[in-house]
Amino acid sequence: MKPVRRLLWSIFVCLLATAAACVGQEPSSNWISQIDIPALLPFQVSFRFTNGGATSLDNIRGQAILSDQFGRMIEALPIDSFSVPPGGSKTVFAASRWGFQQTGVYLEEIALESDGGDLISNSLAFRILPVQLPLAPAAATFGEGLKTLYQQPVSWGLQRISAQDAWTITHGRRDIVIAVIDTGIDSSIPQLEASMWVNAGEVPGNRIDDDGNGYVDDIHGWDFRDGDNSSLYGSALHWHGTFVAGIIAAQPGEEPIVGVAPGSRIMDVRFLDSNNEFSSRDWNVFAEAIDYAVDNGADLINMSIFANGTPPAALQNAIARAIRSGVVIIGIAGNTNQGSVQYPGKYDDVYAVSATTEDDQLASFSARGPEVSFCAPGEGITSFLPGGQTATRSGTSFAAPHVTGTLALILSAFPSLSPIQAVDVLMGSLVDLGARGFDPSFGQGLIDAFKAVSD
């Protein structure tokens, strides 16, 4: 949170058998009371905020900080914006984006700021009652897997971009929407189902276009290949889109797969066919898919797609419309091992990503060229296949989602930034590889998620 003037006071916290806390004294101005833990799975905290002043407090926001027994931050639970009139009170909730917790977690602090610049900070040192849940293996230790709270191994790619360290700051926010224009996503996989975008303007299954966007019951997105509301129906799914979605935002669970930004949401925009292909007749449909993502609130678009030859103006115009709307598009360099980036990554308005290996070399298959913006892990990446099986694959298609996920983390860590501004933050946090500065193999450099969200 930005530096602001602090109002500090002491409060006495009482542990109750129901895992609740109460405040023993209240200051004369604004205060927090009735701190409670209504749920442990996922973890939630509620509290009562009272405005004891003579003026309304608007756009109050902040976070509830969880820490381990050593005071190391585990997670910052976001507190959505709220307002309280003078003399009024409001019950406020904050919740973890994860479905499980480990033992020995403390609610350390609740911190709030308002438009007036006041930061209301309560140092609580409040112990959440110990719980032992199935998805928190007792054998795991601090520093392994997802740090203290989320005890699960991650892929080498996430390790290389310092995603685990970034998660001590943010896992992504629900309101950050990433459109995956690809072969469709198997949203029935439990670790992906919870990460799917939900169109709040639609009533599921009533066969009515409730939000008037021209697409009936588009709850999680739209299948432009079959012209219906779900990739799970109609023509068979190619594995590619599900694999990409898992890299971006899979939540932790039974399979050892976690996305870069698992707290964010995925919009399923199916364009490619069952063979992971499209034809020259599909250019206008490709443009419609981009327009759909933009019109329905996507902040970022991941397009792990390449085209042979030069696309018609319809595609470039759709990309330009997306950029004018403030949406950032991440594309790929291609897998040709040539010195020329393929479209749509070749467009100036698309950030093309090349693929690296575990030893920070350009992958043997990766294309390169002056249009490459960034590089990211793309060789030997593990993710989901349709049906929930896991597999390991290589390609620039799987490097790009590391970048897209990192941008989602930046937007989550810095809520005031636009997607374009998030790219600027990313640019300032890259690890230089190859020749000093920009080079056609690695672009501006390798992404570092932790540096990006902590600068």
JSON list of C-alpha atoms in Angstrom, two decimals, residues 110-304:
[
{"chain": "A", "resi": 110, "resn": "ILE", "atom": "CA", "xyz": [-5.81, -5.48, 9.69]},
{"chain": "A", "resi": 111, "resn": "ALA", "atom": "CA", "xyz": [-4.80, -2.34, 7.80]},
{"chain": "A", "resi": 112, "resn": "LEU", "atom": "CA", "xyz": [-7.16, 0.13, 6.12]},
{"chain": "A", "resi": 113, "resn": "GLU", "atom": "CA", "xyz": [-6.76, 3.34, 4.18]},
{"chain": "A", "resi": 114, "resn": "SER", "atom": "CA", "xyz": [-9.38, 5.82, 3.00]},
{"chain": "A", "resi": 115, "resn": "ASP", "atom": "CA", "xyz": [-9.53, 8.55, 0.40]},
{"chain": "A", "resi": 116, "resn": "GLY", "atom": "CA", "xyz": [-8.45, 10.89, 3.17]},
{"chain": "A", "resi": 117, "resn": "GLY", "atom": "CA", "xyz": [-5.14, 9.08, 3.36]},
{"chain": "A", "resi": 118, "resn": "ASP", "atom": "CA", "xyz": [-5.47, 7.62, 6.85]},
{"chain": "A", "resi": 119, "resn": "LEU", "atom": "CA", "xyz": [-4.12, 4.12, 7.40]},
{"chain": "A", "resi": 120, "resn": "ILE", "atom": "CA", "xyz": [-5.85, 2.36, 10.27]},
{"chain": "A", "resi": 121, "resn": "SER", "atom": "CA", "xyz": [-3.54, -0.38, 11.46]},
{"chain": "A", "resi": 122, "resn": "ASN", "atom": "CA", "xyz": [-4.22, -2.92, 14.19]},
{"chain": "A", "resi": 123, "resn": "SER", "atom": "CA", "xyz": [-1.40, -5.22, 15.27]},
{"chain": "A", "resi": 124, "resn": "LEU", "atom": "CA", "xyz": [-3.31, -8.27, 16.41]},
{"chain": "A", "resi": 125, "resn": "ALA", "atom": "CA", "xyz": [-0.97, -11.22, 16.88]},
{"chain": "A", "resi": 126, "resn": "PHE", "atom": "CA", "xyz": [-4.14, -13.31, 16.79]},
{"chain": "A", "resi": 127, "resn": "ARG", "atom": "CA", "xyz": [-3.66, -17.06, 16.56]},
{"chain": "A", "resi": 128, "resn": "ILE", "atom": "CA", "xyz": [-6.01, -18.93, 14.31]},
{"chain": "A", "resi": 129, "resn": "LEU", "atom": "CA", "xyz": [-6.88, -22.23, 15.94]},
{"chain": "A", "resi": 130, "resn": "PRO", "atom": "CA", "xyz": [-4.62, -25.00, 14.57]},
{"chain": "A", "resi": 131, "resn": "VAL", "atom": "CA", "xyz": [-6.14, -27.04, 11.77]},
{"chain": "A", "resi": 132, "resn": "GLN", "atom": "CA", "xyz": [-4.79, -29.98, 9.82]},
{"chain": "A", "resi": 133, "resn": "LEU", "atom": "CA", "xyz": [-6.31, -30.40, 6.40]},
{"chain": "A", "resi": 134, "resn": "PRO", "atom": "CA", "xyz": [-5.67, -33.09, 3.79]},
{"chain": "A", "resi": 135, "resn": "LEU", "atom": "CA", "xyz": [-3.96, -30.82, 1.29]},
{"chain": "A", "resi": 136, "resn": "ALA", "atom": "CA", "xyz": [-1.33, -29.57, 3.76]},
{"chain": "A", "resi": 137, "resn": "PRO", "atom": "CA", "xyz": [1.22, -32.42, 4.02]},
{"chain": "A", "resi": 138, "resn": "ALA", "atom": "CA", "xyz": [2.86, -32.60, 7.43]},
{"chain": "A", "resi": 139, "resn": "ALA", "atom": "CA", "xyz": [6.22, -33.48, 5.84]},
{"chain": "A", "resi": 140, "resn": "ALA", "atom": "CA", "xyz": [6.53, -30.17, 4.02]},
{"chain": "A", "resi": 141, "resn": "THR", "atom": "CA", "xyz": [8.73, -27.48, 5.54]},
{"chain": "A", "resi": 142, "resn": "PHE", "atom": "CA", "xyz": [9.03, -23.73, 5.16]},
{"chain": "A", "resi": 143, "resn": "GLY", "atom": "CA", "xyz": [10.54, -22.72, 1.84]},
{"chain": "A", "resi": 144, "resn": "GLU", "atom": "CA", "xyz": [9.27, -25.82, 0.07]},
{"chain": "A", "resi": 145, "resn": "GLY", "atom": "CA", "xyz": [6.50, -25.67, -2.50]},
{"chain": "A", "resi": 146, "resn": "LEU", "atom": "CA", "xyz": [4.16, -22.74, -1.96]},
{"chain": "A", "resi": 147, "resn": "LYS", "atom": "CA", "xyz": [5.98, -21.26, 1.03]},
{"chain": "A", "resi": 148, "resn": "THR", "atom": "CA", "xyz": [4.47, -21.71, 4.46]},
{"chain": "A", "resi": 149, "resn": "LEU", "atom": "CA", "xyz": [0.78, -21.74, 3.67]},
{"chain": "A", "resi": 150, "resn": "TYR", "atom": "CA", "xyz": [0.54, -23.77, 0.48]},
{"chain": "A", "resi": 151, "resn": "GLN", "atom": "CA", "xyz": [2.66, -26.87, 0.79]},
{"chain": "A", "resi": 152, "resn": "GLN", "atom": "CA", "xyz": [2.86, -28.09, -2.79]},
{"chain": "A", "resi": 153, "resn": "PRO", "atom": "CA", "xyz": [5.77, -28.53, -5.21]},
{"chain": "A", "resi": 154, "resn": "VAL", "atom": "CA", "xyz": [5.84, -26.33, -8.30]},
{"chain": "A", "resi": 155, "resn": "SER", "atom": "CA", "xyz": [7.40, -26.63, -11.74]},
{"chain": "A", "resi": 156, "resn": "TRP", "atom": "CA", "xyz": [10.89, -25.44, -12.57]},
{"chain": "A", "resi": 157, "resn": "GLY", "atom": "CA", "xyz": [9.34, -22.66, -14.64]},
{"chain": "A", "resi": 158, "resn": "LEU", "atom": "CA", "xyz": [7.54, -21.15, -11.66]},
{"chain": "A", "resi": 159, "resn": "GLN", "atom": "CA", "xyz": [10.67, -21.49, -9.58]},
{"chain": "A", "resi": 160, "resn": "ARG", "atom": "CA", "xyz": [12.73, -19.73, -12.24]},
{"chain": "A", "resi": 161, "resn": "ILE", "atom": "CA", "xyz": [10.44, -16.72, -12.40]},
{"chain": "A", "resi": 162, "resn": "SER", "atom": "CA", "xyz": [10.30, -16.55, -8.56]},
{"chain": "A", "resi": 163, "resn": "ALA", "atom": "CA", "xyz": [6.54, -17.12, -8.47]},
{"chain": "A", "resi": 164, "resn": "GLN", "atom": "CA", "xyz": [6.70, -18.64, -4.99]},
{"chain": "A", "resi": 165, "resn": "ASP", "atom": "CA", "xyz": [8.26, -15.49, -3.60]},
{"chain": "A", "resi": 166, "resn": "ALA", "atom": "CA", "xyz": [5.71, -13.38, -5.46]},
{"chain": "A", "resi": 167, "resn": "TRP", "atom": "CA", "xyz": [2.92, -15.33, -3.74]},
{"chain": "A", "resi": 168, "resn": "THR", "atom": "CA", "xyz": [4.02, -13.92, -0.39]},
{"chain": "A", "resi": 169, "resn": "ILE", "atom": "CA", "xyz": [2.65, -10.64, -1.76]},
{"chain": "A", "resi": 170, "resn": "THR", "atom": "CA", "xyz": [-0.22, -11.70, -4.03]},
{"chain": "A", "resi": 171, "resn": "HIS", "atom": "CA", "xyz": [-1.71, -14.73, -5.77]},
{"chain": "A", "resi": 172, "resn": "GLY", "atom": "CA", "xyz": [-3.81, -12.63, -8.12]},
{"chain": "A", "resi": 173, "resn": "ARG", "atom": "CA", "xyz": [-7.25, -11.11, -7.62]},
{"chain": "A", "resi": 174, "resn": "ARG", "atom": "CA", "xyz": [-10.65, -12.39, -8.66]},
{"chain": "A", "resi": 175, "resn": "ASP", "atom": "CA", "xyz": [-11.36, -9.22, -10.60]},
{"chain": "A", "resi": 176, "resn": "ILE", "atom": "CA", "xyz": [-8.33, -9.69, -12.87]},
{"chain": "A", "resi": 177, "resn": "VAL", "atom": "CA", "xyz": [-9.68, -11.46, -15.96]},
{"chain": "A", "resi": 178, "resn": "ILE", "atom": "CA", "xyz": [-7.43, -13.25, -18.45]},
{"chain": "A", "resi": 179, "resn": "ALA", "atom": "CA", "xyz": [-8.95, -14.35, -21.75]},
{"chain": "A", "resi": 180, "resn": "VAL", "atom": "CA", "xyz": [-7.35, -17.48, -23.18]},
{"chain": "A", "resi": 181, "resn": "ILE", "atom": "CA", "xyz": [-8.02, -17.53, -26.92]},
{"chain": "A", "resi": 182, "resn": "ASP", "atom": "CA", "xyz": [-7.07, -21.08, -27.80]},
{"chain": "A", "resi": 183, "resn": "THR", "atom": "CA", "xyz": [-8.50, -24.57, -28.32]},
{"chain": "A", "resi": 184, "resn": "GLY", "atom": "CA", "xyz": [-10.90, -24.36, -25.37]},
{"chain": "A", "resi": 185, "resn": "ILE", "atom": "CA", "xyz": [-10.53, -25.26, -21.71]},
{"chain": "A", "resi": 186, "resn": "ASP", "atom": "CA", "xyz": [-11.72, -28.30, -19.78]},
{"chain": "A", "resi": 187, "resn": "SER", "atom": "CA", "xyz": [-13.34, -26.30, -17.00]},
{"chain": "A", "resi": 188, "resn": "SER", "atom": "CA", "xyz": [-14.54, -29.49, -15.29]},
{"chain": "A", "resi": 189, "resn": "ILE", "atom": "CA", "xyz": [-11.03, -30.10, -13.91]},
{"chain": "A", "resi": 190, "resn": "PRO", "atom": "CA", "xyz": [-11.37, -29.12, -10.22]},
{"chain": "A", "resi": 191, "resn": "GLN", "atom": "CA", "xyz": [-8.15, -27.10, -10.13]},
{"chain": "A", "resi": 192, "resn": "LEU", "atom": "CA", "xyz": [-9.31, -25.09, -13.16]},
{"chain": "A", "resi": 193, "resn": "GLU", "atom": "CA", "xyz": [-13.02, -24.93, -12.39]},
{"chain": "A", "resi": 194, "resn": "ALA", "atom": "CA", "xyz": [-12.43, -22.65, -9.41]},
{"chain": "A", "resi": 195, "resn": "SER", "atom": "CA", "xyz": [-10.36, -20.29, -11.57]},
{"chain": "A", "resi": 196, "resn": "MET", "atom": "CA", "xyz": [-12.92, -19.78, -14.32]},
{"chain": "A", "resi": 197, "resn": "TRP", "atom": "CA", "xyz": [-14.37, -16.34, -14.99]},
{"chain": "A", "resi": 198, "resn": "VAL", "atom": "CA", "xyz": [-18.10, -16.15, -14.33]},
{"chain": "A", "resi": 199, "resn": "ASN", "atom": "CA", "xyz": [-20.27, -13.77, -16.32]},
{"chain": "A", "resi": 200, "resn": "ALA", "atom": "CA", "xyz": [-22.34, -12.16, -13.56]},
{"chain": "A", "resi": 201, "resn": "GLY", "atom": "CA", "xyz": [-24.79, -10.80, -16.12]},
{"chain": "A", "resi": 202, "resn": "GLU", "atom": "CA", "xyz": [-25.99, -14.23, -17.23]},
{"chain": "A", "resi": 203, "resn": "VAL", "atom": "CA", "xyz": [-28.40, -16.64, -15.54]},
{"chain": "A", "resi": 204, "resn": "PRO", "atom": "CA", "xyz": [-27.01, -20.14, -16.19]},
{"chain": "A", "resi": 205, "resn": "GLY", "atom": "CA", "xyz": [-29.11, -22.43, -18.32]},
{"chain": "A", "resi": 206, "resn": "ASN", "atom": "CA", "xyz": [-32.13, -20.21, -18.99]},
{"chain": "A", "resi": 207, "resn": "ARG", "atom": "CA", "xyz": [-31.32, -19.94, -22.71]},
{"chain": "A", "resi": 208, "resn": "ILE", "atom": "CA", "xyz": [-31.68, -16.16, -22.59]},
{"chain": "A", "resi": 209, "resn": "ASP", "atom": "CA", "xyz": [-29.06, -13.57, -23.42]},
{"chain": "A", "resi": 210, "resn": "ASP", "atom": "CA", "xyz": [-29.55, -11.86, -20.07]},
{"chain": "A", "resi": 211, "resn": "ASP", "atom": "CA", "xyz": [-26.73, -9.34, -20.44]},
{"chain": "A", "resi": 212, "resn": "GLY", "atom": "CA", "xyz": [-27.58, -8.51, -24.05]},
{"chain": "A", "resi": 213, "resn": "ASN", "atom": "CA", "xyz": [-24.06, -9.07, -25.36]},
{"chain": "A", "resi": 214, "resn": "GLY", "atom": "CA", "xyz": [-25.23, -11.26, -28.23]},
{"chain": "A", "resi": 215, "resn": "TYR", "atom": "CA", "xyz": [-24.15, -14.56, -26.65]},
{"chain": "A", "resi": 216, "resn": "VAL", "atom": "CA", "xyz": [-26.65, -16.77, -24.83]},
{"chain": "A", "resi": 217, "resn": "ASP", "atom": "CA", "xyz": [-25.60, -18.27, -21.48]},
{"chain": "A", "resi": 218, "resn": "ASP", "atom": "CA", "xyz": [-21.93, -17.38, -21.95]},
{"chain": "A", "resi": 219, "resn": "ILE", "atom": "CA", "xyz": [-21.14, -18.17, -18.33]},
{"chain": "A", "resi": 220, "resn": "HIS", "atom": "CA", "xyz": [-17.40, -18.87, -18.65]},
{"chain": "A", "resi": 221, "resn": "GLY", "atom": "CA", "xyz": [-16.80, -17.53, -22.16]},
{"chain": "A", "resi": 222, "resn": "TRP", "atom": "CA", "xyz": [-17.75, -18.54, -25.70]},
{"chain": "A", "resi": 223, "resn": "ASP", "atom": "CA", "xyz": [-16.89, -21.38, -28.07]},
{"chain": "A", "resi": 224, "resn": "PHE", "atom": "CA", "xyz": [-16.40, -19.68, -31.44]},
{"chain": "A", "resi": 225, "resn": "ARG", "atom": "CA", "xyz": [-15.47, -23.00, -33.02]},
{"chain": "A", "resi": 226, "resn": "ASP", "atom": "CA", "xyz": [-18.88, -24.59, -32.39]},
{"chain": "A", "resi": 227, "resn": "GLY", "atom": "CA", "xyz": [-20.89, -21.41, -31.88]},
{"chain": "A", "resi": 228, "resn": "ASP", "atom": "CA", "xyz": [-22.08, -22.32, -28.38]},
{"chain": "A", "resi": 229, "resn": "ASN", "atom": "CA", "xyz": [-21.46, -21.37, -24.78]},
{"chain": "A", "resi": 230, "resn": "SER", "atom": "CA", "xyz": [-19.10, -24.13, -23.67]},
{"chain": "A", "resi": 231, "resn": "SER", "atom": "CA", "xyz": [-15.93, -25.80, -24.90]},
{"chain": "A", "resi": 232, "resn": "LEU", "atom": "CA", "xyz": [-17.10, -28.99, -23.15]},
{"chain": "A", "resi": 233, "resn": "TYR", "atom": "CA", "xyz": [-19.76, -29.64, -25.81]},
{"chain": "A", "resi": 234, "resn": "GLY", "atom": "CA", "xyz": [-19.55, -30.19, -29.54]},
{"chain": "A", "resi": 235, "resn": "SER", "atom": "CA", "xyz": [-16.26, -30.95, -31.27]},
{"chain": "A", "resi": 236, "resn": "ALA", "atom": "CA", "xyz": [-13.50, -32.62, -29.28]},
{"chain": "A", "resi": 237, "resn": "LEU", "atom": "CA", "xyz": [-11.11, -30.47, -27.28]},
{"chain": "A", "resi": 238, "resn": "HIS", "atom": "CA", "xyz": [-7.48, -30.35, -28.26]},
{"chain": "A", "resi": 239, "resn": "TRP", "atom": "CA", "xyz": [-5.29, -30.37, -25.15]},
{"chain": "A", "resi": 240, "resn": "HIS", "atom": "CA", "xyz": [-3.49, -27.10, -25.91]},
{"chain": "A", "resi": 241, "resn": "GLY", "atom": "CA", "xyz": [-5.91, -24.58, -24.38]},
{"chain": "A", "resi": 242, "resn": "THR", "atom": "CA", "xyz": [-6.37, -26.51, -21.15]},
{"chain": "A", "resi": 243, "resn": "PHE", "atom": "CA", "xyz": [-2.60, -26.77, -20.82]},
{"chain": "A", "resi": 244, "resn": "VAL", "atom": "CA", "xyz": [-2.16, -23.01, -21.28]},
{"chain": "A", "resi": 245, "resn": "ALA", "atom": "CA", "xyz": [-4.92, -22.20, -18.78]},
{"chain": "A", "resi": 246, "resn": "GLY", "atom": "CA", "xyz": [-3.28, -24.42, -16.16]},
{"chain": "A", "resi": 247, "resn": "ILE", "atom": "CA", "xyz": [0.00, -22.54, -16.45]},
{"chain": "A", "resi": 248, "resn": "ILE", "atom": "CA", "xyz": [-1.77, -19.23, -15.94]},
{"chain": "A", "resi": 249, "resn": "ALA", "atom": "CA", "xyz": [-4.21, -19.87, -13.12]},
{"chain": "A", "resi": 250, "resn": "ALA", "atom": "CA", "xyz": [-4.58, -23.49, -11.95]},
{"chain": "A", "resi": 251, "resn": "GLN", "atom": "CA", "xyz": [-5.31, -23.58, -8.24]},
{"chain": "A", "resi": 252, "resn": "PRO", "atom": "CA", "xyz": [-3.47, -25.97, -5.91]},
{"chain": "A", "resi": 253, "resn": "GLY", "atom": "CA", "xyz": [-5.06, -29.33, -5.33]},
{"chain": "A", "resi": 254, "resn": "GLU", "atom": "CA", "xyz": [-4.52, -33.05, -5.63]},
{"chain": "A", "resi": 255, "resn": "GLU", "atom": "CA", "xyz": [-2.32, -32.75, -8.71]},
{"chain": "A", "resi": 256, "resn": "PRO", "atom": "CA", "xyz": [1.02, -30.93, -8.25]},
{"chain": "A", "resi": 257, "resn": "ILE", "atom": "CA", "xyz": [0.04, -28.20, -10.72]},
{"chain": "A", "resi": 258, "resn": "VAL", "atom": "CA", "xyz": [-0.28, -24.53, -9.79]},
{"chain": "A", "resi": 259, "resn": "GLY", "atom": "CA", "xyz": [-0.63, -21.54, -12.10]},
{"chain": "A", "resi": 260, "resn": "VAL", "atom": "CA", "xyz": [1.39, -18.35, -11.94]},
{"chain": "A", "resi": 261, "resn": "ALA", "atom": "CA", "xyz": [-1.65, -16.31, -10.80]},
{"chain": "A", "resi": 262, "resn": "PRO", "atom": "CA", "xyz": [-4.11, -18.81, -9.29]},
{"chain": "A", "resi": 263, "resn": "GLY", "atom": "CA", "xyz": [-6.17, -16.09, -7.64]},
{"chain": "A", "resi": 264, "resn": "SER", "atom": "CA", "xyz": [-7.07, -14.56, -11.02]},
{"chain": "A", "resi": 265, "resn": "ARG", "atom": "CA", "xyz": [-9.85, -15.65, -13.35]},
{"chain": "A", "resi": 266, "resn": "ILE", "atom": "CA", "xyz": [-9.74, -17.29, -16.80]},
{"chain": "A", "resi": 267, "resn": "MET", "atom": "CA", "xyz": [-12.18, -16.47, -19.60]},
{"chain": "A", "resi": 268, "resn": "ASP", "atom": "CA", "xyz": [-12.49, -19.39, -22.03]},
{"chain": "A", "resi": 269, "resn": "VAL", "atom": "CA", "xyz": [-12.57, -18.12, -25.62]},
{"chain": "A", "resi": 270, "resn": "ARG", "atom": "CA", "xyz": [-12.31, -21.10, -27.93]},
{"chain": "A", "resi": 271, "resn": "PHE", "atom": "CA", "xyz": [-11.17, -20.40, -31.47]},
{"chain": "A", "resi": 272, "resn": "LEU", "atom": "CA", "xyz": [-8.93, -23.26, -32.64]},
{"chain": "A", "resi": 273, "resn": "ASP", "atom": "CA", "xyz": [-10.29, -26.63, -33.77]},
{"chain": "A", "resi": 274, "resn": "SER", "atom": "CA", "xyz": [-9.76, -30.16, -32.48]},
{"chain": "A", "resi": 275, "resn": "ASN", "atom": "CA", "xyz": [-6.40, -30.30, -34.27]},
{"chain": "A", "resi": 276, "resn": "ASN", "atom": "CA", "xyz": [-5.18, -27.02, -32.78]},
{"chain": "A", "resi": 277, "resn": "GLU", "atom": "CA", "xyz": [-5.58, -25.36, -36.17]},
{"chain": "A", "resi": 278, "resn": "PHE", "atom": "CA", "xyz": [-7.61, -22.80, -38.06]},
{"chain": "A", "resi": 279, "resn": "SER", "atom": "CA", "xyz": [-8.02, -22.01, -41.75]},
{"chain": "A", "resi": 280, "resn": "SER", "atom": "CA", "xyz": [-7.93, -18.88, -43.87]},
{"chain": "A", "resi": 281, "resn": "ARG", "atom": "CA", "xyz": [-11.74, -18.78, -43.65]},
{"chain": "A", "resi": 282, "resn": "ASP", "atom": "CA", "xyz": [-11.50, -18.14, -39.89]},
{"chain": "A", "resi": 283, "resn": "TRP", "atom": "CA", "xyz": [-9.82, -14.74, -39.76]},
{"chain": "A", "resi": 284, "resn": "ASN", "atom": "CA", "xyz": [-13.03, -12.85, -39.08]},
{"chain": "A", "resi": 285, "resn": "VAL", "atom": "CA", "xyz": [-13.91, -15.35, -36.36]},
{"chain": "A", "resi": 286, "resn": "PHE", "atom": "CA", "xyz": [-10.49, -14.76, -34.79]},
{"chain": "A", "resi": 287, "resn": "ALA", "atom": "CA", "xyz": [-11.26, -11.04, -34.77]},
{"chain": "A", "resi": 288, "resn": "GLU", "atom": "CA", "xyz": [-14.66, -11.70, -33.19]},
{"chain": "A", "resi": 289, "resn": "ALA", "atom": "CA", "xyz": [-13.00, -13.76, -30.46]},
{"chain": "A", "resi": 290, "resn": "ILE", "atom": "CA", "xyz": [-10.71, -10.85, -29.59]},
{"chain": "A", "resi": 291, "resn": "ASP", "atom": "CA", "xyz": [-13.65, -8.43, -29.60]},
{"chain": "A", "resi": 292, "resn": "TYR", "atom": "CA", "xyz": [-15.60, -10.76, -27.30]},
{"chain": "A", "resi": 293, "resn": "ALA", "atom": "CA", "xyz": [-12.76, -10.86, -24.77]},
{"chain": "A", "resi": 294, "resn": "VAL", "atom": "CA", "xyz": [-12.42, -7.08, -24.79]},
{"chain": "A", "resi": 295, "resn": "ASP", "atom": "CA", "xyz": [-16.14, -6.35, -24.65]},
{"chain": "A", "resi": 296, "resn": "ASN", "atom": "CA", "xyz": [-16.65, -8.71, -21.72]},
{"chain": "A", "resi": 297, "resn": "GLY", "atom": "CA", "xyz": [-14.02, -7.31, -19.42]},
{"chain": "A", "resi": 298, "resn": "ALA", "atom": "CA", "xyz": [-10.74, -9.09, -20.09]},
{"chain": "A", "resi": 299, "resn": "ASP", "atom": "CA", "xyz": [-7.71, -7.23, -18.74]},
{"chain": "A", "resi": 300, "resn": "LEU", "atom": "CA", "xyz": [-5.23, -9.49, -20.51]},
{"chain": "A", "resi": 301, "resn": "ILE", "atom": "CA", "xyz": [-5.45, -11.79, -23.54]},
{"chain": "A", "resi": 302, "resn": "ASN", "atom": "CA", "xyz": [-3.18, -14.80, -23.92]},
{"chain": "A", "resi": 303, "resn": "MET", "atom": "CA", "xyz": [-2.89, -15.86, -27.57]},
{"chain": "A", "resi": 304, "resn": "SER", "atom": "CA", "xyz": [-0.55, -18.85, -27.79]}
]
